[in-house]
């Protein structure tokens, strides 16, 4: 089934056209800087180079129109009619407490996504805009919402409740939700397939290390804990986000630096993490190369990043009474042998031993085992594919079949 996957940000629309039977991508692209003087449009039909253009795209609706025009353009040989697309899968960041699974979008679902605006003010409003724009362009096919939070619905209350007055949970739903659910789900399923281990008897720690980064503890196929929380700000140190902090620091810096709430929000989300620590860059490649040149703060940023990963791995081994596998994924996890090595070094007594040669070679976007033969715990690199999970969920719901290909 041909499924269009849509991922909307406040000024961007990313898309992937996926044939779910063969799990192949037919075309992908992005419209960026929507509403700016000129927007950037990139399309990449399968196996071809990226076609990049500057255009004026004023809103998400025009971005969807641009995408449909490209897909339908006869010279591109992608689709000949909008009817070729059988469903649209939308990435929605926050499903609140309501959505444990992907759902067919109707007015009630849109209302619920809107109710979660307060929980994800940067993400859910553009996600809903994208849904409405896509419905406008493709009104006669099913639209399905796939939530970043859904996979973590299995967290037990002792893992999702914070140590604050319980009425705040009851009144405002303040609890841990967790994010990157489709990625943690996908790579854990790939591991079950590969290892032929029954998911019921398997415990896995999945490390999604990209610009945003999170770790999940997955026991018996279900997420039992994860590092992101009420919002995607907590947990690991990220590109520009702080990760875990002592909350008292916030009061202290607000007073000392005379920061407004907005400035504090910007500081924690956009000026912290690797960027804040290094004072140089949020991009791990830049930090690695500057650290090699002897920049002490870039090296420190890398050290803090890896130390936090190691702490979470240790924590989740305690939570699950050990684990069968540690999986690295996303931009840093898939591409940086150095970060992977540093994140698990000195854990031999916990049965975690990386193989340096295998680790160095595992940079080709393929599934690779990088643990040594003496390691009790498997260590793997598994490239993530969140878009495929969204496409398959959308296809499944569009055909109302309960037969998920994901075990
Ligand atoms: P993502 O958000 O998954 O696209 O990941 C983005 C992050 O991956 C950025 O910090 C990149 O610097 C990092 N990344 C990509 N390729 C490499 C690489 N070869 N070595 C280290 N980091 C990388």
PDB file of N, CA, C and O in Angstrom, residues 2-59:
ATOM      1  N   UNK A   2       0.527   2.225  -0.829  1.00  0.00           N
ATOM      2  CA  UNK A   2       1.322   3.452  -0.892  1.00  0.00           C
ATOM      3  C   UNK A   2       0.824   4.433   0.182  1.00  0.00           C
ATOM      4  O   UNK A   2      -0.354   4.815   0.176  1.00  0.00           O
ATOM      5  N   UNK A   3       1.720   4.799   1.087  1.00  0.00           N
ATOM      6  CA  UNK A   3       1.333   5.661   2.211  1.00  0.00           C
ATOM      7  C   UNK A   3       2.222   6.908   2.222  1.00  0.00           C
ATOM      8  O   UNK A   3       3.447   6.811   2.070  1.00  0.00           O
ATOM      9  N   UNK A   4       1.592   8.050   2.397  1.00  0.00           N
ATOM     10  CA  UNK A   4       2.345   9.302   2.531  1.00  0.00           C
ATOM     11  C   UNK A   4       2.526   9.585   4.020  1.00  0.00           C
ATOM     12  O   UNK A   4       1.541   9.637   4.772  1.00  0.00           O
ATOM     13  N   UNK A   5       3.777   9.734   4.431  1.00  0.00           N
ATOM     14  CA  UNK A   5       4.070  10.027   5.843  1.00  0.00           C
ATOM     15  C   UNK A   5       4.420  11.509   5.953  1.00  0.00           C
ATOM     16  O   UNK A   5       5.268  12.011   5.207  1.00  0.00           O
ATOM     17  N   UNK A   6       3.759  12.177   6.874  1.00  0.00           N
ATOM     18  CA  UNK A   6       3.943  13.625   7.032  1.00  0.00           C
ATOM     19  C   UNK A   6       4.453  13.932   8.441  1.00  0.00           C
ATOM     20  O   UNK A   6       3.906  13.427   9.422  1.00  0.00           O
ATOM     21  N   UNK A   7       5.483  14.780   8.519  1.00  0.00           N
ATOM     22  CA  UNK A   7       6.030  15.195   9.817  1.00  0.00           C
ATOM     23  C   UNK A   7       6.187  16.722   9.773  1.00  0.00           C
ATOM     24  O   UNK A   7       7.083  17.232   9.097  1.00  0.00           O
ATOM     25  N   UNK A   8       5.301  17.418  10.462  1.00  0.00           N
ATOM     26  CA  UNK A   8       5.293  18.888  10.371  1.00  0.00           C
ATOM     27  C   UNK A   8       5.932  19.550  11.574  1.00  0.00           C
ATOM     28  O   UNK A   8       5.595  19.230  12.716  1.00  0.00           O
ATOM     29  N   UNK A   9       6.812  20.491  11.318  1.00  0.00           N
ATOM     30  CA  UNK A   9       7.314  21.377  12.364  1.00  0.00           C
ATOM     31  C   UNK A   9       6.689  22.744  12.171  1.00  0.00           C
ATOM     32  O   UNK A   9       5.878  22.927  11.258  1.00  0.00           O
ATOM     33  N   UNK A  10       7.110  23.712  13.000  1.00  0.00           N
ATOM     34  CA  UNK A  10       6.462  25.026  12.917  1.00  0.00           C
ATOM     35  C   UNK A  10       6.730  25.696  11.574  1.00  0.00           C
ATOM     36  O   UNK A  10       5.891  26.415  11.068  1.00  0.00           O
ATOM     37  N   UNK A  11       7.892  25.446  10.961  1.00  0.00           N
ATOM     38  CA  UNK A  11       8.158  26.066   9.670  1.00  0.00           C
ATOM     39  C   UNK A  11       8.649  25.052   8.641  1.00  0.00           C
ATOM     40  O   UNK A  11       9.352  25.392   7.713  1.00  0.00           O
ATOM     41  N   UNK A  12       8.287  23.799   8.843  1.00  0.00           N
ATOM     42  CA  UNK A  12       8.742  22.770   7.890  1.00  0.00           C
ATOM     43  C   UNK A  12       7.704  21.659   7.743  1.00  0.00           C
ATOM     44  O   UNK A  12       6.920  21.400   8.657  1.00  0.00           O
ATOM     45  N   UNK A  13       7.721  21.054   6.562  1.00  0.00           N
ATOM     46  CA  UNK A  13       6.938  19.827   6.356  1.00  0.00           C
ATOM     47  C   UNK A  13       7.887  18.805   5.722  1.00  0.00           C
ATOM     48  O   UNK A  13       8.428  19.037   4.644  1.00  0.00           O
ATOM     49  N   UNK A  14       8.076  17.690   6.431  1.00  0.00           N
ATOM     50  CA  UNK A  14       8.907  16.607   5.908  1.00  0.00           C
ATOM     51  C   UNK A  14       7.972  15.526   5.402  1.00  0.00           C
ATOM     52  O   UNK A  14       6.939  15.270   6.031  1.00  0.00           O
ATOM     53  N   UNK A  15       8.317  14.870   4.310  1.00  0.00           N
ATOM     54  CA  UNK A  15       7.438  13.786   3.850  1.00  0.00           C
ATOM     55  C   UNK A  15       8.230  12.592   3.334  1.00  0.00           C
ATOM     56  O   UNK A  15       9.400  12.731   2.942  1.00  0.00           O
ATOM     57  N   UNK A  16       7.578  11.434   3.374  1.00  0.00           N
ATOM     58  CA  UNK A  16       8.139  10.214   2.796  1.00  0.00           C
ATOM     59  C   UNK A  16       6.973   9.466   2.160  1.00  0.00           C
ATOM     60  O   UNK A  16       5.934   9.290   2.797  1.00  0.00           O
ATOM     61  N   UNK A  17       7.140   9.069   0.929  1.00  0.00           N
ATOM     62  CA  UNK A  17       6.126   8.238   0.276  1.00  0.00           C
ATOM     63  C   UNK A  17       6.658   6.813   0.318  1.00  0.00           C
ATOM     64  O   UNK A  17       7.737   6.531  -0.225  1.00  0.00           O
ATOM     65  N   UNK A  18       5.913   5.935   0.998  1.00  0.00           N
ATOM     66  CA  UNK A  18       6.445   4.593   1.284  1.00  0.00           C
ATOM     67  C   UNK A  18       5.505   3.515   0.751  1.00  0.00           C
ATOM     68  O   UNK A  18       4.286   3.584   0.941  1.00  0.00           O
ATOM     69  N   UNK A  19       6.095   2.534   0.088  1.00  0.00           N
ATOM     70  CA  UNK A  19       5.336   1.349  -0.332  1.00  0.00           C
ATOM     71  C   UNK A  19       5.481   0.340   0.806  1.00  0.00           C
ATOM     72  O   UNK A  19       6.578  -0.170   1.065  1.00  0.00           O
ATOM     73  N   UNK A  20       4.390   0.090   1.522  1.00  0.00           N
ATOM     74  CA  UNK A  20       4.533  -0.678   2.772  1.00  0.00           C
ATOM     75  C   UNK A  20       4.796  -2.161   2.535  1.00  0.00           C
ATOM     76  O   UNK A  20       5.463  -2.791   3.345  1.00  0.00           O
ATOM     77  N   UNK A  21       4.272  -2.718   1.420  1.00  0.00           N
ATOM     78  CA  UNK A  21       4.486  -4.165   1.212  1.00  0.00           C
ATOM     79  C   UNK A  21       5.985  -4.502   1.103  1.00  0.00           C
ATOM     80  O   UNK A  21       6.472  -5.383   1.788  1.00  0.00           O
ATOM     81  N   UNK A  22       6.664  -3.735   0.258  1.00  0.00           N
ATOM     82  CA  UNK A  22       8.102  -4.009   0.093  1.00  0.00           C
ATOM     83  C   UNK A  22       8.943  -3.211   1.076  1.00  0.00           C
ATOM     84  O   UNK A  22      10.167  -3.311   1.066  1.00  0.00           O
ATOM     85  N   UNK A  23       8.291  -2.411   1.927  1.00  0.00           N
ATOM     86  CA  UNK A  23       8.993  -1.533   2.870  1.00  0.00           C
ATOM     87  C   UNK A  23      10.010  -0.665   2.137  1.00  0.00           C
ATOM     88  O   UNK A  23      11.171  -0.535   2.561  1.00  0.00           O
ATOM     89  N   UNK A  24       9.582  -0.097   0.998  1.00  0.00           N
ATOM     90  CA  UNK A  24      10.512   0.719   0.217  1.00  0.00           C
ATOM     91  C   UNK A  24      10.039   2.167   0.156  1.00  0.00           C
ATOM     92  O   UNK A  24       8.834   2.439   0.147  1.00  0.00           O
ATOM     93  N   UNK A  25      11.011   3.070   0.113  1.00  0.00           N
ATOM     94  CA  UNK A  25      10.685   4.487   0.007  1.00  0.00           C
ATOM     95  C   UNK A  25      10.658   4.874  -1.471  1.00  0.00           C
ATOM     96  O   UNK A  25      11.614   4.609  -2.197  1.00  0.00           O
ATOM     97  N   UNK A  26       9.564   5.494  -1.888  1.00  0.00           N
ATOM     98  CA  UNK A  26       9.409   5.857  -3.293  1.00  0.00           C
ATOM     99  C   UNK A  26       9.936   7.273  -3.527  1.00  0.00           C
ATOM    100  O   UNK A  26      10.523   7.574  -4.558  1.00  0.00           O
ATOM    101  N   UNK A  27       9.715   8.134  -2.554  1.00  0.00           N
ATOM    102  CA  UNK A  27      10.177   9.526  -2.669  1.00  0.00           C
ATOM    103  C   UNK A  27      10.176  10.141  -1.267  1.00  0.00           C
ATOM    104  O   UNK A  27       9.428   9.705  -0.392  1.00  0.00           O
ATOM    105  N   UNK A  28      11.038  11.121  -1.066  1.00  0.00           N
ATOM    106  CA  UNK A  28      11.012  11.826   0.220  1.00  0.00           C
ATOM    107  C   UNK A  28      11.393  13.276  -0.026  1.00  0.00           C
ATOM    108  O   UNK A  28      11.855  13.632  -1.120  1.00  0.00           O
ATOM    109  N   UNK A  29      11.193  14.095   0.970  1.00  0.00           N
ATOM    110  CA  UNK A  29      11.563  15.491   0.785  1.00  0.00           C
ATOM    111  C   UNK A  29      11.177  16.344   1.967  1.00  0.00           C
ATOM    112  O   UNK A  29      10.657  15.850   2.980  1.00  0.00           O
ATOM    113  N   UNK A  30      11.456  17.628   1.821  1.00  0.00           N
ATOM    114  CA  UNK A  30      11.152  18.568   2.902  1.00  0.00           C
ATOM    115  C   UNK A  30      10.915  19.960   2.322  1.00  0.00           C
ATOM    116  O   UNK A  30      11.558  20.354   1.344  1.00  0.00           O
ATOM    117  N   UNK A  31       9.946  20.646   2.900  1.00  0.00           N
ATOM    118  CA  UNK A  31       9.766  22.068   2.608  1.00  0.00           C
ATOM    119  C   UNK A  31      10.162  22.796   3.894  1.00  0.00           C
ATOM    120  O   UNK A  31       9.575  22.550   4.952  1.00  0.00           O
ATOM    121  N   UNK A  32      11.187  23.635   3.802  1.00  0.00           N
ATOM    122  CA  UNK A  32      11.701  24.305   5.005  1.00  0.00           C
ATOM    123  C   UNK A  32      11.504  25.803   4.911  1.00  0.00           C
ATOM    124  O   UNK A  32      11.354  26.339   3.817  1.00  0.00           O
ATOM    125  N   UNK A  33      11.590  26.459   6.042  1.00  0.00           N
ATOM    126  CA  UNK A  33      11.469  27.919   6.122  1.00  0.00           C
ATOM    127  C   UNK A  33      10.149  28.410   5.540  1.00  0.00           C
ATOM    128  O   UNK A  33      10.094  29.400   4.811  1.00  0.00           O
ATOM    129  N   UNK A  34       9.077  27.672   5.888  1.00  0.00           N
ATOM    130  CA  UNK A  34       7.738  28.071   5.448  1.00  0.00           C
ATOM    131  C   UNK A  34       7.427  29.441   6.058  1.00  0.00           C
ATOM    132  O   UNK A  34       7.652  29.658   7.255  1.00  0.00           O
ATOM    133  N   UNK A  35       6.923  30.344   5.243  1.00  0.00           N
ATOM    134  CA  UNK A  35       6.549  31.677   5.741  1.00  0.00           C
ATOM    135  C   UNK A  35       7.692  32.676   5.700  1.00  0.00           C
ATOM    136  O   UNK A  35       7.485  33.867   5.925  1.00  0.00           O
ATOM    137  N   UNK A  36       8.915  32.231   5.408  1.00  0.00           N
ATOM    138  CA  UNK A  36      10.040  33.175   5.283  1.00  0.00           C
ATOM    139  C   UNK A  36      10.003  33.798   3.877  1.00  0.00           C
ATOM    140  O   UNK A  36       9.190  33.410   3.043  1.00  0.00           O
ATOM    141  N   UNK A  37      10.917  34.729   3.641  1.00  0.00           N
ATOM    142  CA  UNK A  37      10.902  35.416   2.336  1.00  0.00           C
ATOM    143  C   UNK A  37      11.035  34.383   1.207  1.00  0.00           C
ATOM    144  O   UNK A  37      10.308  34.409   0.222  1.00  0.00           O
ATOM    145  N   UNK A  38      11.972  33.461   1.369  1.00  0.00           N
ATOM    146  CA  UNK A  38      12.002  32.321   0.437  1.00  0.00           C
ATOM    147  C   UNK A  38      12.095  31.031   1.240  1.00  0.00           C
ATOM    148  O   UNK A  38      12.806  30.956   2.249  1.00  0.00           O
ATOM    149  N   UNK A  39      11.356  30.055   0.753  1.00  0.00           N
ATOM    150  CA  UNK A  39      11.397  28.741   1.403  1.00  0.00           C
ATOM    151  C   UNK A  39      12.299  27.832   0.581  1.00  0.00           C
ATOM    152  O   UNK A  39      12.532  28.078  -0.601  1.00  0.00           O
ATOM    153  N   UNK A  40      12.793  26.781   1.240  1.00  0.00           N
ATOM    154  CA  UNK A  40      13.649  25.827   0.531  1.00  0.00           C
ATOM    155  C   UNK A  40      12.871  24.530   0.358  1.00  0.00           C
ATOM    156  O   UNK A  40      12.286  24.009   1.324  1.00  0.00           O
ATOM    157  N   UNK A  41      12.866  24.051  -0.867  1.00  0.00           N
ATOM    158  CA  UNK A  41      12.117  22.833  -1.174  1.00  0.00           C
ATOM    159  C   UNK A  41      13.109  21.783  -1.668  1.00  0.00           C
ATOM    160  O   UNK A  41      13.902  22.057  -2.569  1.00  0.00           O
ATOM    161  N   UNK A  42      13.059  20.598  -1.033  1.00  0.00           N
ATOM    162  CA  UNK A  42      13.942  19.511  -1.507  1.00  0.00           C
ATOM    163  C   UNK A  42      13.092  18.272  -1.738  1.00  0.00           C
ATOM    164  O   UNK A  42      12.263  17.916  -0.878  1.00  0.00           O
ATOM    165  N   UNK A  43      13.303  17.639  -2.891  1.00  0.00           N
ATOM    166  CA  UNK A  43      12.625  16.381  -3.176  1.00  0.00           C
ATOM    167  C   UNK A  43      13.684  15.363  -3.584  1.00  0.00           C
ATOM    168  O   UNK A  43      14.629  15.704  -4.299  1.00  0.00           O
ATOM    169  N   UNK A  44      13.483  14.128  -3.138  1.00  0.00           N
ATOM    170  CA  UNK A  44      14.417  13.084  -3.564  1.00  0.00           C
ATOM    171  C   UNK A  44      13.657  11.819  -3.967  1.00  0.00           C
ATOM    172  O   UNK A  44      13.325  10.980  -3.122  1.00  0.00           O
ATOM    173  N   UNK A  45      13.368  11.710  -5.276  1.00  0.00           N
ATOM    174  CA  UNK A  45      12.770  10.443  -5.712  1.00  0.00           C
ATOM    175  C   UNK A  45      13.788   9.326  -5.498  1.00  0.00           C
ATOM    176  O   UNK A  45      14.993   9.571  -5.538  1.00  0.00           O
ATOM    177  N   UNK A  46      13.284   8.134  -5.260  1.00  0.00           N
ATOM    178  CA  UNK A  46      14.147   7.006  -4.916  1.00  0.00           C
ATOM    179  C   UNK A  46      15.323   6.858  -5.888  1.00  0.00           C
ATOM    180  O   UNK A  46      15.152   6.915  -7.089  1.00  0.00           O
ATOM    181  N   UNK A  47      16.483   6.662  -5.318  1.00  0.00           N
ATOM    182  CA  UNK A  47      17.716   6.426  -6.113  1.00  0.00           C
ATOM    183  C   UNK A  47      18.135   7.602  -6.978  1.00  0.00           C
ATOM    184  O   UNK A  47      18.955   7.450  -7.867  1.00  0.00           O
ATOM    185  N   UNK A  48      17.551   8.746  -6.787  1.00  0.00           N
ATOM    186  CA  UNK A  48      17.991   9.900  -7.580  1.00  0.00           C
ATOM    187  C   UNK A  48      18.593  10.933  -6.639  1.00  0.00           C
ATOM    188  O   UNK A  48      18.406  10.874  -5.433  1.00  0.00           O
ATOM    189  N   UNK A  49      19.277  11.909  -7.236  1.00  0.00           N
ATOM    190  CA  UNK A  49      19.866  12.931  -6.369  1.00  0.00           C
ATOM    191  C   UNK A  49      18.784  13.916  -5.898  1.00  0.00           C
ATOM    192  O   UNK A  49      17.694  13.981  -6.469  1.00  0.00           O
ATOM    193  N   UNK A  50      19.105  14.676  -4.866  1.00  0.00           N
ATOM    194  CA  UNK A  50      18.153  15.625  -4.278  1.00  0.00           C
ATOM    195  C   UNK A  50      17.923  16.777  -5.255  1.00  0.00           C
ATOM    196  O   UNK A  50      18.873  17.305  -5.833  1.00  0.00           O
ATOM    197  N   UNK A  51      16.654  17.142  -5.446  1.00  0.00           N
ATOM    198  CA  UNK A  51      16.357  18.325  -6.274  1.00  0.00           C
ATOM    199  C   UNK A  51      15.965  19.456  -5.329  1.00  0.00           C
ATOM    200  O   UNK A  51      15.004  19.342  -4.577  1.00  0.00           O
ATOM    201  N   UNK A  52      16.756  20.520  -5.392  1.00  0.00           N
ATOM    202  CA  UNK A  52      16.572  21.612  -4.429  1.00  0.00           C
ATOM    203  C   UNK A  52      16.170  22.885  -5.163  1.00  0.00           C
ATOM    204  O   UNK A  52      16.725  23.191  -6.223  1.00  0.00           O
ATOM    205  N   UNK A  53      15.193  23.592  -4.592  1.00  0.00           N
ATOM    206  CA  UNK A  53      14.727  24.850  -5.201  1.00  0.00           C
ATOM    207  C   UNK A  53      14.374  25.844  -4.106  1.00  0.00           C
ATOM    208  O   UNK A  53      14.007  25.436  -2.998  1.00  0.00           O
ATOM    209  N   UNK A  54      14.423  27.122  -4.441  1.00  0.00           N
ATOM    210  CA  UNK A  54      13.887  28.146  -3.531  1.00  0.00           C
ATOM    211  C   UNK A  54      12.547  28.585  -4.085  1.00  0.00           C
ATOM    212  O   UNK A  54      12.427  28.813  -5.291  1.00  0.00           O
ATOM    213  N   UNK A  55      11.553  28.710  -3.214  1.00  0.00           N
ATOM    214  CA  UNK A  55      10.213  29.108  -3.657  1.00  0.00           C
ATOM    215  C   UNK A  55       9.578  29.933  -2.563  1.00  0.00           C
ATOM    216  O   UNK A  55      10.071  29.969  -1.438  1.00  0.00           O
ATOM    217  N   UNK A  56       8.453  30.553  -2.876  1.00  0.00           N
ATOM    218  CA  UNK A  56       7.698  31.240  -1.828  1.00  0.00           C
ATOM    219  C   UNK A  56       6.579  30.303  -1.383  1.00  0.00           C
ATOM    220  O   UNK A  56       5.699  29.962  -2.157  1.00  0.00           O
ATOM    221  N   UNK A  57       6.671  29.845  -0.144  1.00  0.00           N
ATOM    222  CA  UNK A  57       5.645  28.943   0.413  1.00  0.00           C
ATOM    223  C   UNK A  57       5.169  29.594   1.706  1.00  0.00           C
ATOM    224  O   UNK A  57       5.926  29.685   2.682  1.00  0.00           O
ATOM    225  N   UNK A  58       3.933  30.038   1.697  1.00  0.00           N
ATOM    226  CA  UNK A  58       3.484  30.875   2.813  1.00  0.00           C
ATOM    227  C   UNK A  58       3.001  30.110   4.032  1.00  0.00           C
ATOM    228  O   UNK A  58       3.077  30.614   5.154  1.00  0.00           O
ATOM    229  N   UNK A  59       2.463  28.910   3.793  1.00  0.00           N
ATOM    230  CA  UNK A  59       1.913  28.178   4.937  1.00  0.00           C
ATOM    231  C   UNK A  59       1.967  26.660   4.678  1.00  0.00           C
ATOM    232  O   UNK A  59       2.390  26.217   3.607  1.00  0.00           O
TER     233      UNK A  59
END
